[in-house]
XYZ file of C-alpha atoms in Angstrom:
599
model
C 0.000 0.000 0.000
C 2.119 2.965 -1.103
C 1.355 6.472 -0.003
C 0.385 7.924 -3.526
C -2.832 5.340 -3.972
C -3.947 5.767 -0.136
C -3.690 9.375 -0.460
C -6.416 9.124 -3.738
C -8.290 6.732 -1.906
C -8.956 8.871 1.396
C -9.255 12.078 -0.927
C -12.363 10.178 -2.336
C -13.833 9.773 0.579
C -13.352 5.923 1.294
C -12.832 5.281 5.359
C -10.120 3.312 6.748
C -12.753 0.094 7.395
C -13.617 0.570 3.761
C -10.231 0.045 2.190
C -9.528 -2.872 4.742
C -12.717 -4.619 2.938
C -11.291 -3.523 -0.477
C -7.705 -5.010 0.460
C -8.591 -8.014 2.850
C -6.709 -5.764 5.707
C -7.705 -5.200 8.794
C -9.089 -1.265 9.419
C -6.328 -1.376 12.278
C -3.846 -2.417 9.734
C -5.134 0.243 7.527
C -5.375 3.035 10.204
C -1.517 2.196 11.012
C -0.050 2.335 7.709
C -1.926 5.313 7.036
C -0.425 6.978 10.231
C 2.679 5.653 9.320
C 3.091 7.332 5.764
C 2.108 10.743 7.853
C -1.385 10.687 6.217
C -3.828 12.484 8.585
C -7.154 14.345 7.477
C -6.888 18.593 7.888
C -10.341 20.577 8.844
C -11.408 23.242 6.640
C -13.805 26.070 8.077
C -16.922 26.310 6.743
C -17.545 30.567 7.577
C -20.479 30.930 8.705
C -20.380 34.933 7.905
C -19.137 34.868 4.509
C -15.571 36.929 5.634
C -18.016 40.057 6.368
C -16.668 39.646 10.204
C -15.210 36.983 12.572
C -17.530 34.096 12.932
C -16.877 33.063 16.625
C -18.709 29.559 16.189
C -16.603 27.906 12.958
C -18.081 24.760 11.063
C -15.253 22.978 10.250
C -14.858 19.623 7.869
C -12.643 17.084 7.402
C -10.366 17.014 3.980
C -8.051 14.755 2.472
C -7.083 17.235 -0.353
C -3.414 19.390 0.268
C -4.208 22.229 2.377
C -3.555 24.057 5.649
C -5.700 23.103 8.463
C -7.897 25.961 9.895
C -8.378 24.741 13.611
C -6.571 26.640 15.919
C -6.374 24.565 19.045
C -7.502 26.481 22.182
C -5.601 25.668 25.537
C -9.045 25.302 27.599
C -10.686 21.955 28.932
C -13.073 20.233 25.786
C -15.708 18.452 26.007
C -16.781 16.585 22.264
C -20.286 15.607 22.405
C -21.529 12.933 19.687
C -24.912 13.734 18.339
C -27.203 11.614 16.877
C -26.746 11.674 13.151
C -29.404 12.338 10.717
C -33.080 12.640 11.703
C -34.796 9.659 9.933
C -37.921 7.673 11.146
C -36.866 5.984 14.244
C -34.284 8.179 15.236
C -36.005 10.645 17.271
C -35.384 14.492 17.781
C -35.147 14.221 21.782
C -31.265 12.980 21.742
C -30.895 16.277 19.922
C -32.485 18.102 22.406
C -30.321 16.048 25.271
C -26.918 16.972 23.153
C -27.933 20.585 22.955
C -28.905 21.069 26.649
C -25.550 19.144 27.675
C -23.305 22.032 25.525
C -25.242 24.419 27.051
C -24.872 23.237 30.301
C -20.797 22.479 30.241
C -20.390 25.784 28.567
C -22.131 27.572 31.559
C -19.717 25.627 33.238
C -16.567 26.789 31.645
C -15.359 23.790 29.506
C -15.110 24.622 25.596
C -17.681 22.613 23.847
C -17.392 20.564 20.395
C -20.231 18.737 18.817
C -20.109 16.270 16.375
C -23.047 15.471 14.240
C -23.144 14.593 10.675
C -26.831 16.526 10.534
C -26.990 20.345 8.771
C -30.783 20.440 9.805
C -30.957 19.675 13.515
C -30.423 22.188 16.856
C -27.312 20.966 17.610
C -25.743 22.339 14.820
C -27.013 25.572 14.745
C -24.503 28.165 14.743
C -24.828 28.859 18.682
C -25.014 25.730 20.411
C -21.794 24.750 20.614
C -18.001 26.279 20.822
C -17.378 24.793 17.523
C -19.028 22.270 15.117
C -17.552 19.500 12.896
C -19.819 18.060 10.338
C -18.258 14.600 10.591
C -19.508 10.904 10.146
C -19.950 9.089 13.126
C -17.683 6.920 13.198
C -14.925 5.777 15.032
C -12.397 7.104 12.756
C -13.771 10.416 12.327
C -14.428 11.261 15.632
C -11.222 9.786 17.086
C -9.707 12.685 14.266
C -11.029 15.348 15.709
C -10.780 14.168 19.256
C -7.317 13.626 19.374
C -6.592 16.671 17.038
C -8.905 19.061 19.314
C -6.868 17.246 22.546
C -10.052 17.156 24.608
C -10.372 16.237 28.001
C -13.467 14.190 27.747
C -16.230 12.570 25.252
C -19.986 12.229 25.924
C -21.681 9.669 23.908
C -24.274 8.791 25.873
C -26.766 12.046 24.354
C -27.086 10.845 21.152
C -29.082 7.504 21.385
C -27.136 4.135 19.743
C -25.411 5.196 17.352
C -22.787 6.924 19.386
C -23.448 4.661 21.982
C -22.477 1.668 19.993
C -18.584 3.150 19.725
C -18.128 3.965 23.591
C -16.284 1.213 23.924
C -13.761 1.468 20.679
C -13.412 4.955 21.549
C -12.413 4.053 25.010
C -9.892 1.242 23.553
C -8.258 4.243 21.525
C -7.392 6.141 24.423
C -10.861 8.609 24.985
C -11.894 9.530 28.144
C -15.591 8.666 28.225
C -17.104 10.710 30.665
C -20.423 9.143 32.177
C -21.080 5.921 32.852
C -18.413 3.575 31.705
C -18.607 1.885 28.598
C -18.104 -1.501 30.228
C -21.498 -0.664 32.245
C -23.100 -0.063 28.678
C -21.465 -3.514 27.825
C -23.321 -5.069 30.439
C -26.698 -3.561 29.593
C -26.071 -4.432 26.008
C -24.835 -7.723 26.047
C -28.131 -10.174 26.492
C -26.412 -13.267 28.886
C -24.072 -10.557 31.086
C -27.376 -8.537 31.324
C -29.409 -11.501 32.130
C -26.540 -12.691 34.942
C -26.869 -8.670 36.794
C -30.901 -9.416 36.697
C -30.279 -13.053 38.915
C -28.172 -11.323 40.640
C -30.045 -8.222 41.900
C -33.299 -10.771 42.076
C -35.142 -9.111 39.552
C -37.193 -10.910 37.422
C -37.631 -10.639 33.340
C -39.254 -12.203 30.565
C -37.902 -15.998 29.659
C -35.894 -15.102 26.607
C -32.890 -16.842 24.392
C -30.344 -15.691 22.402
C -30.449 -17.215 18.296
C -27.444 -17.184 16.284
C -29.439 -18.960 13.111
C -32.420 -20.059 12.002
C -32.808 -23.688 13.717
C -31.564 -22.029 17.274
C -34.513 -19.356 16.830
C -37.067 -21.750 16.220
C -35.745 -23.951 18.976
C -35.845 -21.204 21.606
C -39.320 -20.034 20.271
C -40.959 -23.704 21.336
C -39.246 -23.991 24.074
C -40.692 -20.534 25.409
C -44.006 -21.040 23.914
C -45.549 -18.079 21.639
C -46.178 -15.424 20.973
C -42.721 -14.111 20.721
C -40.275 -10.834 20.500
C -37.671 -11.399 17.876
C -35.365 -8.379 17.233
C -31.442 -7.325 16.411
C -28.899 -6.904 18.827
C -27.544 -3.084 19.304
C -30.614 -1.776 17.024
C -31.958 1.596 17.062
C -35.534 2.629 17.387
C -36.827 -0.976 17.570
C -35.652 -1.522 14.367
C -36.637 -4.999 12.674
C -38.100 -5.958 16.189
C -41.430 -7.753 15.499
C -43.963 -9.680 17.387
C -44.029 -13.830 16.239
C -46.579 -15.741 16.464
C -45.629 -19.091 14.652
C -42.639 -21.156 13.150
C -43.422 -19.888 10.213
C -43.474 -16.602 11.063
C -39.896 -16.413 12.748
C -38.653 -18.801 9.919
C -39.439 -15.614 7.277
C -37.884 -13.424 9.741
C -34.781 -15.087 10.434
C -33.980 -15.621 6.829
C -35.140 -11.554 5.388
C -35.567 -10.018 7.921
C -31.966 -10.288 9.391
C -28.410 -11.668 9.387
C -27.987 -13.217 12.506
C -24.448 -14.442 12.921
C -22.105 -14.811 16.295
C -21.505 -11.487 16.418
C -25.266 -10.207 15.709
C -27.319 -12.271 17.403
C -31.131 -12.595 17.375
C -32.683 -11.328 20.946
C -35.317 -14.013 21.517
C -37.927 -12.760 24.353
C -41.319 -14.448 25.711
C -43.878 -11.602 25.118
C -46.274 -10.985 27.518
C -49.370 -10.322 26.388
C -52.144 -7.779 27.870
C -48.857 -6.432 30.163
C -49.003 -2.675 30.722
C -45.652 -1.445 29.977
C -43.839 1.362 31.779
C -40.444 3.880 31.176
C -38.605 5.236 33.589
C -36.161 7.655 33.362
C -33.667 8.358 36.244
C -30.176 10.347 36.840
C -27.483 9.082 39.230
C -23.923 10.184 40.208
C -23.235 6.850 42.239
C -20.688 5.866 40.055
C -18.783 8.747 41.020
C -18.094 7.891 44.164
C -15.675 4.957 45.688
C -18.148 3.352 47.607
C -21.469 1.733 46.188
C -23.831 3.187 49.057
C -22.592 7.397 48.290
C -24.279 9.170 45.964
C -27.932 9.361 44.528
C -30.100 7.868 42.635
C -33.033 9.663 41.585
C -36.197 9.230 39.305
C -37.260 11.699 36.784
C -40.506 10.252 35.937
C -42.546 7.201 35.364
C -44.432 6.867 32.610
C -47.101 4.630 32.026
C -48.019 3.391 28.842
C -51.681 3.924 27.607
C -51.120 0.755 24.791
C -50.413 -2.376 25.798
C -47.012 -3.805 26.095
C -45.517 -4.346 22.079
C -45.698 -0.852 21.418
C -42.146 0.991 20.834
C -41.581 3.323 23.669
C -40.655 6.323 21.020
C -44.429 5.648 19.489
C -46.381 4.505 22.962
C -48.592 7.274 24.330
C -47.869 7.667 27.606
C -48.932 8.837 30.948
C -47.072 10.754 34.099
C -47.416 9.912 36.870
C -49.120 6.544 36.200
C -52.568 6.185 36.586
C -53.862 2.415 37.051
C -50.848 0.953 38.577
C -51.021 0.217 42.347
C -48.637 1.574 45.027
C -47.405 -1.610 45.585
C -46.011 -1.808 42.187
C -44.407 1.196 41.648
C -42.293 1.369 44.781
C -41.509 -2.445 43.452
C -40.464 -0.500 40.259
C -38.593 2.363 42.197
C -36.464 -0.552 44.109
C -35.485 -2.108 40.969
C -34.462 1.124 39.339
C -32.128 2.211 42.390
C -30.751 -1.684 42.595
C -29.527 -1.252 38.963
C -28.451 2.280 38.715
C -26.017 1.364 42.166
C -24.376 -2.258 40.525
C -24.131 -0.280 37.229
C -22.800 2.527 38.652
C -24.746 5.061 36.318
C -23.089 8.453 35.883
C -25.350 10.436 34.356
C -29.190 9.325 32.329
C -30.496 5.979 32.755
C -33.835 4.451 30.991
C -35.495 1.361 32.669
C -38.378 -0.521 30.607
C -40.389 -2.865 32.811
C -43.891 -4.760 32.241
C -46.145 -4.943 34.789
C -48.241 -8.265 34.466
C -50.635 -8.644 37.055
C -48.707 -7.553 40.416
C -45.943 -8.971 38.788
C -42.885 -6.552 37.505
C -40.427 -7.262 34.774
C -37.753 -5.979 34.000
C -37.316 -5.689 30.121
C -34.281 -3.278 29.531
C -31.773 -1.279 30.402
C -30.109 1.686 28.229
C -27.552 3.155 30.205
C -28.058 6.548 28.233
C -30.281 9.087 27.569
C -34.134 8.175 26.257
C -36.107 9.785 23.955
C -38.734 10.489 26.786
C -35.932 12.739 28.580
C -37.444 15.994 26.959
C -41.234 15.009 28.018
C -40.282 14.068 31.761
C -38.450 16.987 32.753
C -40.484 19.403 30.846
C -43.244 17.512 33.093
C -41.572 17.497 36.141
C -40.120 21.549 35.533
C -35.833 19.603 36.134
C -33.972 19.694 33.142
C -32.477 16.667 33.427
C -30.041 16.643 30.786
C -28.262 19.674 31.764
C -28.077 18.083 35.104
C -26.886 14.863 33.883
C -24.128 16.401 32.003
C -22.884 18.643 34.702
C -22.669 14.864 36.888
C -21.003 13.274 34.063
C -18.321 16.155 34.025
C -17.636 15.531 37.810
C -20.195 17.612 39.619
C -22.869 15.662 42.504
C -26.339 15.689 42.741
C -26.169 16.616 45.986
C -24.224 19.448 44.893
C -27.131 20.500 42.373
C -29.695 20.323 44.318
C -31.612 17.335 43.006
C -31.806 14.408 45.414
C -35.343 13.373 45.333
C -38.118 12.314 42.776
C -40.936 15.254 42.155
C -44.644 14.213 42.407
C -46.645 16.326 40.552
C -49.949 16.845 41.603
C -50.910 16.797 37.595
C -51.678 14.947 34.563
C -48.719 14.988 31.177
C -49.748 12.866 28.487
C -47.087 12.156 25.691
C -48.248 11.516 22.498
C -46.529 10.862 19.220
C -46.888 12.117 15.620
C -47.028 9.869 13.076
C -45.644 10.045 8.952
C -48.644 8.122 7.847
C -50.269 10.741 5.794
C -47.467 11.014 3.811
C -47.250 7.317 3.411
C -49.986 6.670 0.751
C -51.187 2.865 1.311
C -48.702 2.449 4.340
C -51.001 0.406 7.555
C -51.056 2.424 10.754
C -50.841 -0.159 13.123
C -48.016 0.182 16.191
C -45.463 -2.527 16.668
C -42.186 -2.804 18.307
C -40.169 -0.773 15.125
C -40.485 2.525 15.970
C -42.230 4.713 13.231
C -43.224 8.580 15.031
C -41.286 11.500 13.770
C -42.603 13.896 16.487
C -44.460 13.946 20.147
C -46.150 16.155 21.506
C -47.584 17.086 25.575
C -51.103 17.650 27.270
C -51.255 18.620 30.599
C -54.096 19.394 32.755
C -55.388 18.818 36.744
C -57.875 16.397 34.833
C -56.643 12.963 33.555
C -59.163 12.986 30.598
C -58.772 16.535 29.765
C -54.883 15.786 29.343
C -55.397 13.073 27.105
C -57.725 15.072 25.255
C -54.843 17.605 24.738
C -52.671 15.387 23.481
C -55.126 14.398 20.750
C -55.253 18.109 19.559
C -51.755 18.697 19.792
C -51.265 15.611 17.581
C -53.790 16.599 14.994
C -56.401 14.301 15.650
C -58.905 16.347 18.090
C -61.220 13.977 19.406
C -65.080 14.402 18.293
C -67.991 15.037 21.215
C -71.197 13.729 19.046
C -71.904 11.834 16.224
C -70.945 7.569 15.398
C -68.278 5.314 16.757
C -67.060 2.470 14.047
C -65.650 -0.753 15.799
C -64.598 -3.853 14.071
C -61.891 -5.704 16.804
C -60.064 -8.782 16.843
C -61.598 -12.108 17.924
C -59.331 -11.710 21.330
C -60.723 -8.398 21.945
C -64.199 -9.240 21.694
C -64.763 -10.156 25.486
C -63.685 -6.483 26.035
C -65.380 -4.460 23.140
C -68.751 -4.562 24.716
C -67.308 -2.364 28.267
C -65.371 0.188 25.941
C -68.309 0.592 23.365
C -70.838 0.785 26.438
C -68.751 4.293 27.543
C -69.664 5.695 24.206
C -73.208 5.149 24.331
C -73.267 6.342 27.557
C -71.672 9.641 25.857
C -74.538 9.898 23.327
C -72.511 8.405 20.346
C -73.998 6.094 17.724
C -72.678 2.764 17.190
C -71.429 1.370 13.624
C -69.905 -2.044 13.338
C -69.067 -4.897 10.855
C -71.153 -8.622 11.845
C -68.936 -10.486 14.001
C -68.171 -7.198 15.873
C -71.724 -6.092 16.142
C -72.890 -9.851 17.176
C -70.848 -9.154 20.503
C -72.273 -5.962 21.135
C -76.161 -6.619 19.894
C -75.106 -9.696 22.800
C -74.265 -7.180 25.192
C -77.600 -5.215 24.618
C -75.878 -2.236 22.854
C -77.949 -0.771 19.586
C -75.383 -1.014 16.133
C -75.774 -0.292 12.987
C -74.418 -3.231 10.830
C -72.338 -2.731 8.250
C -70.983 -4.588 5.235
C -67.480 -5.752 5.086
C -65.410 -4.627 1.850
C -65.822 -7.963 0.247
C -69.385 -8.160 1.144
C -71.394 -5.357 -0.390
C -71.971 -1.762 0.283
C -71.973 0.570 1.996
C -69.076 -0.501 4.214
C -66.686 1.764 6.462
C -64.631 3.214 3.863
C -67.694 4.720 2.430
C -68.886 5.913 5.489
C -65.348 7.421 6.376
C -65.143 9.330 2.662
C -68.791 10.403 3.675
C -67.912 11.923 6.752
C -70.403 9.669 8.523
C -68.274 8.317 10.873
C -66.483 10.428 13.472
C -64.382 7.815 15.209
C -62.579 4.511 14.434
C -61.348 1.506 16.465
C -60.005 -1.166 14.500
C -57.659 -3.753 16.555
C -55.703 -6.185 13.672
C -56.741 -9.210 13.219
C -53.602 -10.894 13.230
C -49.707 -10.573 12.382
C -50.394 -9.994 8.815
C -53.799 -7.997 8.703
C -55.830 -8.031 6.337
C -56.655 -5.728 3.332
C -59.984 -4.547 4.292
C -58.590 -3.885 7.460
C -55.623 -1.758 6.091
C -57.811 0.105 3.707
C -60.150 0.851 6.647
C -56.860 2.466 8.986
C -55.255 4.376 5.355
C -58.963 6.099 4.825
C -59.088 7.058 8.536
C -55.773 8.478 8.046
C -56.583 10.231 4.327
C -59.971 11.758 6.068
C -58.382 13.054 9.091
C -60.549 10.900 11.314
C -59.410 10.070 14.514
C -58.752 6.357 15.013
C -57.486 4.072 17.821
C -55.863 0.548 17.017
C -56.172 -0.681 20.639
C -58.915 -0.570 23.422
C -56.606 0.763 25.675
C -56.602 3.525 23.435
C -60.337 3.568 22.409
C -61.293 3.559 26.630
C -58.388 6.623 27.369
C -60.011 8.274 23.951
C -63.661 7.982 25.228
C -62.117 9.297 28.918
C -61.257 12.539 27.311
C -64.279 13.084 25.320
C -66.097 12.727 29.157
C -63.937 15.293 30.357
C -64.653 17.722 27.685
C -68.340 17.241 27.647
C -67.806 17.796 31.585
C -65.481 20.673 31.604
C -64.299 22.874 28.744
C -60.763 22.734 29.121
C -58.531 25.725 30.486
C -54.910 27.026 29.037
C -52.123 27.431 31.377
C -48.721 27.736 30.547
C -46.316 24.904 31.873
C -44.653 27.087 34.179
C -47.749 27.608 36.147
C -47.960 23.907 36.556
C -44.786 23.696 37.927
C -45.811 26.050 40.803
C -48.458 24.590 41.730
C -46.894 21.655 42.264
């Protein structure tokens, strides 16, 4: 490998791990040889006011081509914070909002701020976040360049969701100071069996689960567990390619298109519990700080209960804080396993817990040692801005120190709810899974449970509707239940519409319907009545893993007509909740702030 070809190749943009594929090196081998021949990468500034007078916060870039370099080193203490990339479904705005609260917070502080982030369109690289900006890959040859170059004292990559998270421990191997939580903690919380050992340990339970390398291991596991099933990735982010199984040949599809499972990506293979409420918490700690295991604090920012059932990706889950069906009992269970795992992981910094409650039963279903995308809701919610505080901790300060040593209880309702890409989407089904698919959330918050939910609705675009005709048309399992949550929406003075097997339940149940025809069967059917404006609500539960057309074409025209529509009846119940409310009580505004004082 002589110096003239590596030089073309890097000036074309190919990385180190890139060229090792192209020569059957190693990237180590490659990064060696290129340091060897004196090859290094110079940063061009990007001026951000066009030489009219001295930009003080420089975008700089990384160039392969002959030049000088245009980063003059400063002698004060750096931090480099790795954002999150680009914005894409799945990714989620809130580590963006985490990264930018964390510069603003260390620069308040006196350290000298970098941010890394590969994204022209986000708030961390706007022109006054950060000390200076380098539109750089993420990866861990880029940012190793500009850490080393920049000499900082310390790297935070626990702000920007996986993707930085995923090269903690690299970045640590290369000489980095991660600051935070240690990136063996993260190795713990990331690795399935070492995981699975700290749960026996501590005496917290979780769901069975397995670990499948190929095909014939997956299906193994599966019938050993019984199904239905949660199949996903290792180190994946926003749920992606996680999916609910419900047969062999189901995970037999998934296991051979779905993913490459090998030794080093294995398949996560959980039990799912079904009809489990599922729960987020989010909590900041400084334990690890200190030399002995019982200093420091542990403290939770919120819990948040989720209004869908357990299945549902936390980033797309509406949610509710503080939690509003789960007994006492339960959540100080949940508040003792949260502590337990902060202190044996020795969090520094943001730490996101994921339980299901089944029952009286907790479980504990993971652990991401980093900041969550329901960071921004909680301490919006809760009037703490955690982030700020988590990155002051990380950078050697105490909670004590701060002032923040025990969990607020708000004597008020926040409902999170997300925004969904669907109308943009022609043809694309609606229905939630595990893969995250929102691109946005938004907040209600009121004294009144119902009136918070119905907030949310109209912050999300989908107001809910106080008269007029509820469709239903639910899955065989929900059946037993449709009658109760169709019952609260007579009681409201709504009309019922539903297709046969549907309506046989509630005619059963002594409820009045309207029958209507099925797409196959005749007309009219639902998607008439939708383009007609004649219905004003929808619940629709799937009928299966793969649903079925009528079904899809029922959730797209809900979608197309801007009618509001609720795939669970956990959703439906919390929907017809609000519309009580607002028939009760015509909602108030109050700024968040005003919440916050009153407690």
């Amino acid at each position: 490998m002589n110096l003239e070809r590596l030089t073309k190749a890097k000036a074309l943009g190919f990385s180190d791990r890139q060229i090792a594929h192209l020569t059957g090196l190693t990237e180590a081998a490659v990064q060696a040889e290129r340091r060897r021949l004196g090859l290094e990468p110079s940063y061009r500034l990007v001026d951000t006011c066009a030489a009219e007078f001295e930009a003080y916060t420089p975008y700089y870039y990384s160039t392969y081509d002959r030049g000088d370099d245009e980063v003059n080193v400063s002698e004060r203490r750096k931090v480099m914070i790795l954002g999150g990339g680009p914005n894409r479904i799945g990714q989620g705005i809130e580590f963006d909002y985490c990264c930018v609260h964390a510069a603003f917070a260390l620069r308040e502080d006196g350290f000298e701020t970098l941010m890394v982030n590969s994204n022209p369109e986000t708030v961390s690289t706007d022109y006054d976040t950060s000390d200076r900006l380098f539109f750089e890959p993420l990866t861990l040859e880029d940012v190793l360049h500009i850490y080393q170059r920049e000499r900082c004292w310390g790297a935070i990559a626990q702000f920007g969701g996986q993707t930085p998270l995923n090269l903690a421990l690299g970045l640590q191997q290369h000489g980095v100071n991660i600051i935070g939580t240690s990136p063996q903690s993260i190795e713990i919380a990331e690795d399935r069996k070492l995981f699975a050992a700290l749960l026996r340990k501590l005496g917290i339970p979780q769901p069975p689960n397995g670990v499948a390398t190929n095909e014939i291991e997956a299906l193994a596991i599966a019938r050993g567990l019984g199904y239905p099933i949660l199949v996903r990735p290792s180190f994946v982010l926003g749920g992606r390619a996680m999916q609910i199984v419900y047969a062999d040949a189901e995970l037999t599809h998934y296991m051979r298109f779905a993913v490459e499972a090998s030794p080093e990506r294995p398949v996560l293979v959980d039990k799912f519990l079904e009809d489990a409420t599922e729960v987020d918490v989010d909590c900041i700690s400084d334990v690890g700080s200190f030399d002995r295991p019982d200093q420091g604090h542990s403290v939770i920012g919120g819990i948040l209960e989720h209004i869908e059932f357990a299945g549902v990706h936390s980033g797309d889950a509406a949610m509710v804080l503080p939690p509003h069906t789960l007994a006492e009992s339960v959540l100080d269970t949940i508040r003792t396993y949260t502590h337990a795992m902060a202190r044996e992981l020795r969090i520094v910094g943001l730490m996101n817990v994921q339980y299901a409650v089944k029952g009286e039963r907790v479980y504990c279903l993971e652990v991401n040692p980093r900041a969550s995308r329901t960071v921004p809701f909680v301490s919006k919610a809760i009037g703490v801005p955690l982030a700020k505080l988590a990155a002051r901790v990380m950078a050697g300060r105490t909670l004590g120190e701060l002032g923040f040593t025990a969990e607020v209880r708000t004597r008020y309702w926040a409902v999170k709810e997300s925004v969904f890409p669907f109308n943009r989407f022609h043809g694309q089904d609606i229905l939630l899974s595990p893969e995250m698919r929102s691109t946005g959330e938004v907040m209600g918050i009121d004294a009144d449970l119902g009136l918070a939910y119905a907030k949310s609705q109209m912050a999300a675009g989908s107001p809910l509707p106080l008269r007029g005709r509820v469709f239903f048309s639910v899955n065989d399992q929900d059946k037993p239940q449709v009658a109760a949550v169709a019952r609260l929406f007579v009681e409201l003075g709504f009309e019922l519409v539903a297709t046969g097997g549907t309506a046989d339940v509630l005619e059963a149940a002594g409820l009045t319907v309207q029958r209507v025809f099925k797409l196959l069967e005749g007309r009219p059917h639902a998607v008439d009545l939708l383009k007609n404006r004649d219905l004003q609500l929808v619940v629709n539960t799937p009928s299966g893993a793969v649903p079925r057309a009528d079904e899809v074409k029922i959730r797209t025209t809900a979608v197309y007509t801007a009618t509001p529509i609720m795939t669970t009846l956990s959703g439906a119940r919390a929907a017809a909740l609000g519309i009580a409310a607002l028939r009760r009580n015509d909602y108030a505004v109050q700024t968040i702030q005003e919440f916050h004082q009153e407690g």
